Tab-separated table of C-alpha atoms in Angstrom:
chain	number	residue	atom	x	y	z
A	295	MET	CA	35.024	7.796	-17.042
A	296	PHE	CA	33.953	9.175	-15.067
A	297	ALA	CA	32.789	11.339	-16.187
A	298	PHE	CA	32.470	19.609	-12.087
A	299	GLY	CA	32.114	23.619	-11.380
A	300	LEU	CA	35.194	25.513	-12.168
A	301	PRO	CA	35.244	28.792	-14.089
A	302	GLU	CA	35.486	28.477	-17.837
A	303	THR	CA	35.011	30.728	-20.840
A	304	LYS	CA	32.532	28.700	-22.840
A	305	THR	CA	31.295	28.817	-26.386
A	306	HIS	CA	27.532	28.718	-26.003
A	307	CYS	CA	25.013	26.832	-28.096
A	308	PRO	CA	23.312	28.753	-30.895
A	309	GLN	CA	20.615	30.957	-29.343
A	310	THR	CA	17.682	28.986	-30.767
A	311	TRP	CA	19.068	25.655	-29.479
A	312	GLU	CA	19.929	27.109	-26.080
A	313	ASP	CA	16.460	28.651	-25.737
A	314	LYS	CA	14.775	25.333	-26.529
A	315	CYS	CA	17.029	23.446	-24.110
A	316	GLY	CA	16.451	26.105	-21.467
A	317	GLU	CA	12.693	25.618	-21.663
A	318	ARG	CA	13.133	21.911	-21.147
A	319	ILE	CA	15.537	22.446	-18.251
A	320	THR	CA	12.985	24.577	-16.413
A	321	GLY	CA	10.352	21.892	-16.695
A	322	ALA	CA	12.690	19.032	-15.825
A	323	MET	CA	13.897	19.924	-12.362
A	324	ALA	CA	11.117	18.377	-10.267
A	325	SER	CA	12.286	14.818	-9.588
A	326	PRO	CA	15.839	14.009	-8.465
A	327	LEU	CA	17.724	11.452	-10.532
A	328	ARG	CA	20.018	8.768	-9.132
A	329	SER	CA	23.656	8.758	-10.114
A	330	LEU	CA	24.869	5.820	-12.194
A	331	ILE	CA	27.780	5.265	-9.809
A	332	GLU	CA	25.281	4.184	-7.126
A	333	ASP	CA	24.952	0.882	-9.018
A	334	ASP	CA	28.477	-0.384	-9.618
A	335	SER	CA	27.339	-3.416	-11.626
A	336	ARG	CA	25.376	-1.309	-14.123
A	337	TYR	CA	28.146	1.262	-14.206
A	338	GLN	CA	30.697	-1.406	-15.131
A	339	LYS	CA	28.394	-2.769	-17.874
A	340	SER	CA	27.831	0.683	-19.338
A	341	PHE	CA	31.536	1.485	-19.091
A	342	GLN	CA	32.529	-1.660	-20.967
A	343	LEU	CA	29.969	-0.872	-23.661
A	344	PHE	CA	31.344	2.659	-23.857
A	345	LEU	CA	34.824	1.247	-24.472
A	346	GLU	CA	33.455	-0.997	-27.226
A	347	ARG	CA	31.585	1.838	-28.919
A	348	SER	CA	34.257	4.520	-28.592
A	349	SER	CA	37.835	5.074	-29.727
A	350	GLU	CA	38.838	6.345	-26.278
A	351	HIS	CA	41.418	3.705	-25.410
A	352	GLN	CA	42.805	3.795	-28.948
A	353	CYS	CA	43.395	7.546	-28.803
A	354	MET	CA	44.994	7.185	-25.368
A	355	GLN	CA	47.210	4.399	-26.660
A	356	GLU	CA	48.301	6.599	-29.547
A	357	PHE	CA	49.176	9.351	-27.068
A	358	ILE	CA	51.105	6.868	-24.913
A	359	ARG	CA	53.080	5.629	-27.933
A	360	SER	CA	53.748	8.966	-29.614
A	361	ARG	CA	53.914	11.706	-26.964
A	362	LEU	CA	54.223	10.182	-23.520
A	363	PRO	CA	57.717	8.686	-24.059
A	364	ASP	CA	59.314	12.140	-24.208
A	365	ILE	CA	57.522	13.135	-21.010
A	366	LEU	CA	58.649	9.955	-19.244
A	367	ALA	CA	62.216	10.419	-20.457
A	368	SER	CA	62.360	13.717	-18.570
A	369	VAL	CA	61.432	12.297	-15.150
A	370	GLY	CA	63.699	10.814	-12.509
A	371	GLY	CA	66.893	12.742	-13.152
A	372	GLY	CA	68.859	9.552	-13.758
A	373	LYS	CA	67.719	7.788	-10.580
A	374	SER	CA	67.825	3.992	-10.407
A	375	HIS	CA	64.482	3.824	-8.586
A	376	LEU	CA	61.265	5.576	-9.624
A	377	ASN	CA	58.016	6.153	-7.743
A	378	VAL	CA	54.759	6.130	-9.703
A	379	ILE	CA	51.204	6.775	-8.508
A	380	GLY	CA	48.163	5.850	-10.607
A	381	VAL	CA	45.009	7.572	-9.344
A	382	GLY	CA	41.781	5.974	-10.536
A	383	SER	CA	43.639	3.194	-12.321
A	384	GLY	CA	40.608	1.086	-13.175
A	385	ALA	CA	41.495	-2.360	-14.530
A	386	GLY	CA	45.070	-1.246	-15.196
A	387	ASP	CA	45.156	-1.545	-18.994
A	388	ILE	CA	46.460	1.983	-19.494
A	389	ASP	CA	48.670	1.807	-16.378
A	390	LEU	CA	50.523	-1.234	-17.681
A	391	GLN	CA	51.133	0.468	-21.022
A	392	ILE	CA	52.532	3.487	-19.191
A	393	LEU	CA	54.830	1.246	-17.135
A	394	SER	CA	56.021	-0.415	-20.335
A	395	GLU	CA	56.931	2.956	-21.854
A	396	LEU	CA	58.597	4.003	-18.608
A	397	ARG	CA	60.694	0.826	-18.716
A	398	MET	CA	61.888	1.622	-22.234
A	399	LYS	CA	62.993	5.104	-21.196
A	400	HIS	CA	64.545	3.949	-17.892
A	401	PRO	CA	65.610	0.358	-18.620
A	402	GLY	CA	67.685	-0.152	-15.477
A	403	ALA	CA	65.314	1.406	-12.964
A	404	THR	CA	63.096	-0.380	-10.469
A	405	VAL	CA	59.629	1.053	-9.863
A	406	ASP	CA	57.301	1.426	-6.888
A	407	ASN	CA	53.782	1.671	-8.321
A	408	GLU	CA	51.008	2.886	-6.004
A	409	VAL	CA	47.610	1.914	-7.424
A	410	VAL	CA	44.660	3.972	-6.169
A	411	GLU	CA	41.295	2.526	-7.232
A	412	PRO	CA	38.047	2.328	-5.203
A	413	SER	CA	36.338	-0.380	-7.290
A	414	GLY	CA	37.083	-3.863	-6.005
A	415	GLN	CA	36.009	-5.366	-9.330
A	416	GLN	CA	38.389	-3.176	-11.330
A	417	LEU	CA	41.211	-3.739	-8.863
A	418	LEU	CA	40.740	-7.515	-9.167
A	419	HIS	CA	41.035	-7.301	-12.975
A	420	TYR	CA	44.213	-5.240	-12.565
A	421	ARG	CA	45.773	-7.755	-10.167
A	422	VAL	CA	44.934	-10.651	-12.476
A	423	SER	CA	46.633	-8.840	-15.382
A	424	VAL	CA	49.731	-8.271	-13.260
A	425	SER	CA	49.835	-11.925	-12.171
A	426	GLN	CA	49.767	-12.970	-15.820
A	427	LYS	CA	52.757	-10.738	-16.610
A	428	GLN	CA	54.914	-11.411	-13.558
A	429	LYS	CA	58.157	-11.960	-15.462
A	430	GLU	CA	57.952	-8.810	-17.561
A	431	LEU	CA	56.878	-6.777	-14.524
A	432	ASP	CA	59.505	-8.102	-12.135
A	433	TYR	CA	61.013	-4.605	-11.844
A	434	VAL	CA	57.750	-3.219	-10.406
A	435	LYS	CA	56.541	-3.403	-6.821
A	436	PHE	CA	52.759	-2.884	-6.734
A	437	THR	CA	51.004	-1.392	-3.719
A	438	TRP	CA	47.230	-1.822	-3.921
A	439	ASN	CA	45.095	0.930	-2.398
A	440	LYS	CA	41.368	0.144	-2.581
A	441	MET	CA	40.281	3.702	-1.883
A	442	THR	CA	39.249	6.967	-3.432
A	443	ALA	CA	41.650	9.805	-4.164
A	444	SER	CA	40.439	11.717	-1.103
A	445	GLU	CA	40.865	8.651	1.119
A	446	PHE	CA	44.366	8.175	-0.270
A	447	GLU	CA	45.165	11.825	0.502
A	448	ALA	CA	43.847	11.535	4.065
A	449	ASN	CA	45.769	8.292	4.606
A	450	TRP	CA	48.962	9.808	3.189
A	451	LYS	CA	48.716	12.779	5.533
A	452	VAL	CA	47.979	10.638	8.585
A	453	LYS	CA	51.056	8.507	7.883
A	454	ARG	CA	53.085	11.678	7.200
A	455	THR	CA	54.666	9.929	4.253
A	456	THR	CA	57.731	11.716	2.913
A	457	LYS	CA	58.115	9.658	-0.267
A	458	ARG	CA	57.948	11.724	-3.446
A	459	ALA	CA	56.665	10.645	-6.855
A	460	ASP	CA	58.434	10.867	-10.195
A	461	PHE	CA	55.279	10.342	-12.214
A	462	ILE	CA	51.604	10.577	-11.261
A	463	HIS	CA	48.737	9.978	-13.656
A	464	MET	CA	45.086	10.900	-13.121
A	465	ILE	CA	43.235	9.565	-16.149
A	466	GLN	CA	39.483	10.133	-16.400
A	467	MET	CA	39.040	10.361	-12.615
A	468	LEU	CA	38.656	14.009	-11.594
A	469	TYR	CA	34.914	13.691	-12.238
A	470	TYR	CA	34.609	11.808	-8.957
A	471	VAL	CA	36.242	14.223	-6.519
A	472	LYS	CA	34.617	17.051	-4.582
A	473	ASP	CA	37.239	19.672	-5.449
A	474	PRO	CA	39.383	19.007	-8.556
A	475	GLY	CA	41.626	21.998	-7.850
A	476	ALA	CA	42.466	20.817	-4.330
A	477	THR	CA	43.022	17.258	-5.582
A	478	ILE	CA	45.430	18.502	-8.243
A	479	ASP	CA	47.243	20.660	-5.655
A	480	PHE	CA	47.730	17.687	-3.335
A	481	PHE	CA	49.070	15.271	-5.914
A	482	GLN	CA	51.244	17.951	-7.477
A	483	SER	CA	52.749	18.538	-4.028
A	484	LEU	CA	53.930	14.903	-4.033
A	485	LEU	CA	56.098	15.372	-7.124
A	486	ASP	CA	59.856	15.020	-6.811
A	487	GLU	CA	62.329	17.107	-8.791
A	488	ASN	CA	61.682	16.511	-12.498
A	489	GLY	CA	58.390	14.830	-11.577
A	490	LYS	CA	55.346	15.056	-13.842
A	491	LEU	CA	51.603	14.952	-13.175
A	492	LEU	CA	49.506	13.759	-16.119
A	493	ILE	CA	45.802	14.633	-16.262
A	494	ILE	CA	43.422	13.337	-18.940
A	495	LEU	CA	39.774	14.396	-19.070
A	496	VAL	CA	37.137	15.007	-21.686
A	497	SER	CA	37.808	18.143	-23.693
A	498	GLY	CA	35.774	21.275	-23.099
A	499	GLU	CA	35.110	21.250	-26.848
A	500	SER	CA	33.744	17.693	-26.813
A	501	GLY	CA	30.123	16.644	-26.948
A	502	TRP	CA	30.343	16.062	-23.189
A	503	GLY	CA	31.231	19.713	-22.699
A	504	LYS	CA	28.263	20.861	-24.780
A	505	LEU	CA	25.846	18.455	-23.065
A	506	TRP	CA	26.984	19.487	-19.575
A	507	GLN	CA	26.936	23.144	-20.523
A	508	THR	CA	23.201	22.818	-21.157
A	509	TYR	CA	22.089	20.187	-18.631
A	510	LYS	CA	24.588	20.492	-15.792
A	511	ASP	CA	21.935	21.272	-13.176
A	512	GLN	CA	19.912	18.186	-14.102
A	513	LEU	CA	22.626	15.619	-14.815
A	514	CYS	CA	25.606	16.503	-12.658
A	515	SER	CA	25.920	15.553	-9.009
A	516	LYS	CA	26.474	18.365	-6.521
A	517	GLU	CA	28.546	16.056	-4.306
A	518	ILE	CA	31.320	15.483	-6.848
A	519	SER	CA	32.716	17.429	-9.803
A	520	GLN	CA	30.995	15.171	-12.287
A	521	CYS	CA	30.878	17.597	-15.205
A	522	VAL	CA	34.467	18.861	-15.266
A	523	THR	CA	36.409	19.199	-18.533
A	524	THR	CA	39.963	20.157	-19.413
A	525	GLY	CA	38.548	23.581	-20.239
A	526	ASP	CA	37.605	23.988	-16.575
A	527	ILE	CA	41.032	22.818	-15.394
A	528	LYS	CA	42.829	25.165	-17.790
A	529	SER	CA	40.742	28.084	-16.536
A	530	LEU	CA	41.616	27.154	-12.961
A	531	LEU	CA	45.326	26.945	-13.751
A	532	ASP	CA	45.181	30.220	-15.675
A	533	SER	CA	43.532	31.947	-12.693
A	534	LYS	CA	46.469	30.817	-10.535
A	535	GLY	CA	49.055	31.888	-13.100
A	536	VAL	CA	50.257	28.325	-13.632
A	537	SER	CA	51.897	27.755	-17.006
A	538	TYR	CA	51.051	24.617	-18.934
A	539	ARG	CA	50.706	22.975	-22.290
A	540	SER	CA	47.828	20.826	-23.375
A	541	HIS	CA	46.896	18.581	-26.244
A	542	GLU	CA	43.619	17.393	-27.759
A	543	LEU	CA	43.074	13.703	-28.452
A	544	PRO	CA	40.418	13.148	-31.156
A	545	SER	CA	37.915	10.446	-30.245
A	546	GLN	CA	34.402	9.397	-31.252
A	547	MET	CA	31.670	7.258	-29.745
A	548	ASP	CA	28.927	5.503	-31.715
A	549	ILE	CA	25.662	6.392	-29.935
A	550	THR	CA	23.278	5.291	-32.716
A	551	GLU	CA	21.557	2.718	-30.484
A	552	CYS	CA	20.537	5.475	-28.059
A	553	PHE	CA	17.922	6.611	-30.559
A	554	THR	CA	16.150	3.238	-30.765
A	555	GLU	CA	13.459	3.257	-28.077
A	556	GLY	CA	13.826	0.328	-25.687
A	557	ASP	CA	17.175	-0.850	-27.076
A	558	GLU	CA	19.035	-2.410	-24.127
A	559	LYS	CA	22.489	-1.290	-25.230
A	560	GLY	CA	21.171	2.119	-26.185
A	561	GLU	CA	19.782	2.541	-22.677
A	562	LEU	CA	23.123	1.518	-21.161
A	563	LEU	CA	24.888	4.094	-23.334
A	564	LEU	CA	22.360	6.738	-22.319
A	565	ASP	CA	23.056	5.958	-18.676
A	566	PHE	CA	26.761	6.400	-19.344
A	567	LEU	CA	26.324	9.625	-21.304
A	568	THR	CA	24.093	11.188	-18.671
A	569	GLU	CA	25.679	9.445	-15.640
A	570	VAL	CA	22.082	8.801	-14.520
A	571	LEU	CA	20.883	5.367	-13.420
A	572	ASP	CA	18.107	4.132	-15.754
A	573	PHE	CA	17.923	7.537	-17.410
A	574	SER	CA	15.390	6.585	-20.076
A	575	LYS	CA	13.019	5.215	-17.422
A	576	THR	CA	13.434	7.844	-14.700
A	577	ALA	CA	13.986	11.138	-16.525
A	578	SER	CA	10.976	13.316	-17.217
A	579	PRO	CA	9.736	13.246	-20.825
A	580	GLU	CA	10.868	16.864	-21.211
A	581	LEU	CA	14.382	16.200	-19.938
A	582	LYS	CA	14.763	13.034	-22.006
A	583	ALA	CA	13.575	14.780	-25.185
A	584	GLY	CA	15.922	17.694	-24.580
A	585	VAL	CA	18.938	15.485	-23.906
A	586	MET	CA	18.235	13.366	-26.981
A	587	GLU	CA	18.014	16.497	-29.118
A	588	CYS	CA	21.268	17.841	-27.690
A	589	LEU	CA	23.055	14.524	-28.247
A	590	ARG	CA	22.075	14.580	-31.903
A	591	HIS	CA	22.861	18.260	-32.409
A	592	PRO	CA	25.867	19.035	-34.679
A	593	ARG	CA	27.654	20.610	-31.722
A	594	CYS	CA	27.703	17.195	-30.028
A	595	SER	CA	27.647	14.629	-32.829
A	596	VAL	CA	28.008	14.054	-36.541
A	597	GLU	CA	25.863	11.699	-38.604
A	598	ALA	CA	27.408	9.608	-41.360
A	599	ASN	CA	26.425	6.360	-43.073
A	600	GLY	CA	23.404	6.011	-40.844
A	601	ARG	CA	25.449	6.236	-37.633
A	602	VAL	CA	25.437	8.971	-34.978
A	603	MET	CA	29.007	9.626	-33.813
A	604	PHE	CA	29.363	11.565	-30.563
A	605	ASN	CA	32.373	13.874	-30.115
A	606	ASN	CA	34.347	12.126	-27.365
A	607	ASN	CA	37.535	14.217	-27.677
A	608	LEU	CA	39.893	14.113	-24.711
A	609	GLY	CA	42.308	16.700	-23.418
A	610	VAL	CA	45.734	16.165	-21.834
A	611	ILE	CA	47.419	18.406	-19.261
A	612	VAL	CA	50.842	17.733	-17.736
A	613	LEU	CA	52.184	19.622	-14.720
A	614	ASP	CA	55.654	19.855	-13.226
A	615	LYS	CA	56.580	20.024	-9.560
A	616	LEU	CA	55.300	23.171	-7.837
A	617	SER	CA	53.261	24.169	-10.876
A	618	SER	CA	56.388	25.660	-12.376
A	619	LYS	CA	55.665	24.438	-15.901
A	620	LEU	CA	53.605	22.121	-17.927
A	621	PHE	CA	55.279	19.992	-20.509
A	622	ILE	CA	53.971	17.994	-23.401
A	623	GLY	CA	56.134	16.174	-25.889
C-alpha cells in the first residue's frame, strides 16, 4: 500500500462515535508524527506482515483470474506488439500474473513492459523473479525505472516520448502522489486506441475509509494523497463527467495483535494501518486511544472467534483512452 483529498460523499460515523473521536482529534494535534515511508526498512517489514495477515493478494489474484482476462482481451486491437506500463510495481508478483494473463489472451504478441518503482529493494526482488522465469518471459522486454510516478512523468515529457500504452496498471500506489487526479490524467493520456488504465485502491467503504474519515488530519501526510480511496476517485471522475464502472474486492486483515500492548508484530501492523512510524510510541495517549477504538469499531472491523478482522476491501476502476468509458469484465 500505500496507503488523499478529493471530494467524496461520505457516510459518516454514528454521531456518538464521531463526537468521541472528534474530542480526541482536538487534543491530539500538538506533536507532528513521522510518516512510515521515511523508514523504508520498517515500511517493508510492516508491508510484508500486512500481506501475511490480510487476504489482499488473494482477492487481487481472484480478480486477475476471473475479471481481468476480459479486459486484457479488449486491448491492442489485434497488434503483434503490446506496450504495458506498471506504476508502483513493487516486487512484481502481481505484474507477472498480469503478464501471464495478457499472454493467454494475446499468445503471439511481444510485450514492452515499463516498470516504474522507486524502491530499490522491491525492484531487486522483481528483477530476481524475472531472472528465474527467463524462458517463460522471453516475449517480454523489461525496462526498469527506479523512480516515482511523478519522476517518470517528468522524464517522459523531457524525452517527448511518443510511444503509447495498451495497458497501464496503477495498483495501490495513488496514495503516494501529490495530485491523484493529475496523475490519472497523465497516464490516461498515454493510452493507445483500445488501451485500458487499471486502478486499484482501498474502497471508500473499507475500514481504511472510516479510519481516514475520522483521523485524516492526524494520520495523513499533506505532501502526498495518503488517504485516498476509490470513493474519492469516483467522485473526481463524476465531477468531470467521465463514465466508468467499478468493482469491489472483498478482503480482510487480522489486526488482533494490535490490541496486545507491546506486541512487536502488533506495533508493526499499527504502523502500517496508521502509516505513522512507531505510532504506538510517538502518538499522544489521546490519539492512540481514539485510533484503537476506531479500529475495533463495527464500522471498521468485525470480531469472530477471538480475532479482530479489519475491513480491507479494495475497489477497482478501469478507464479507456480519453476517459471515454470505463470497462470492467
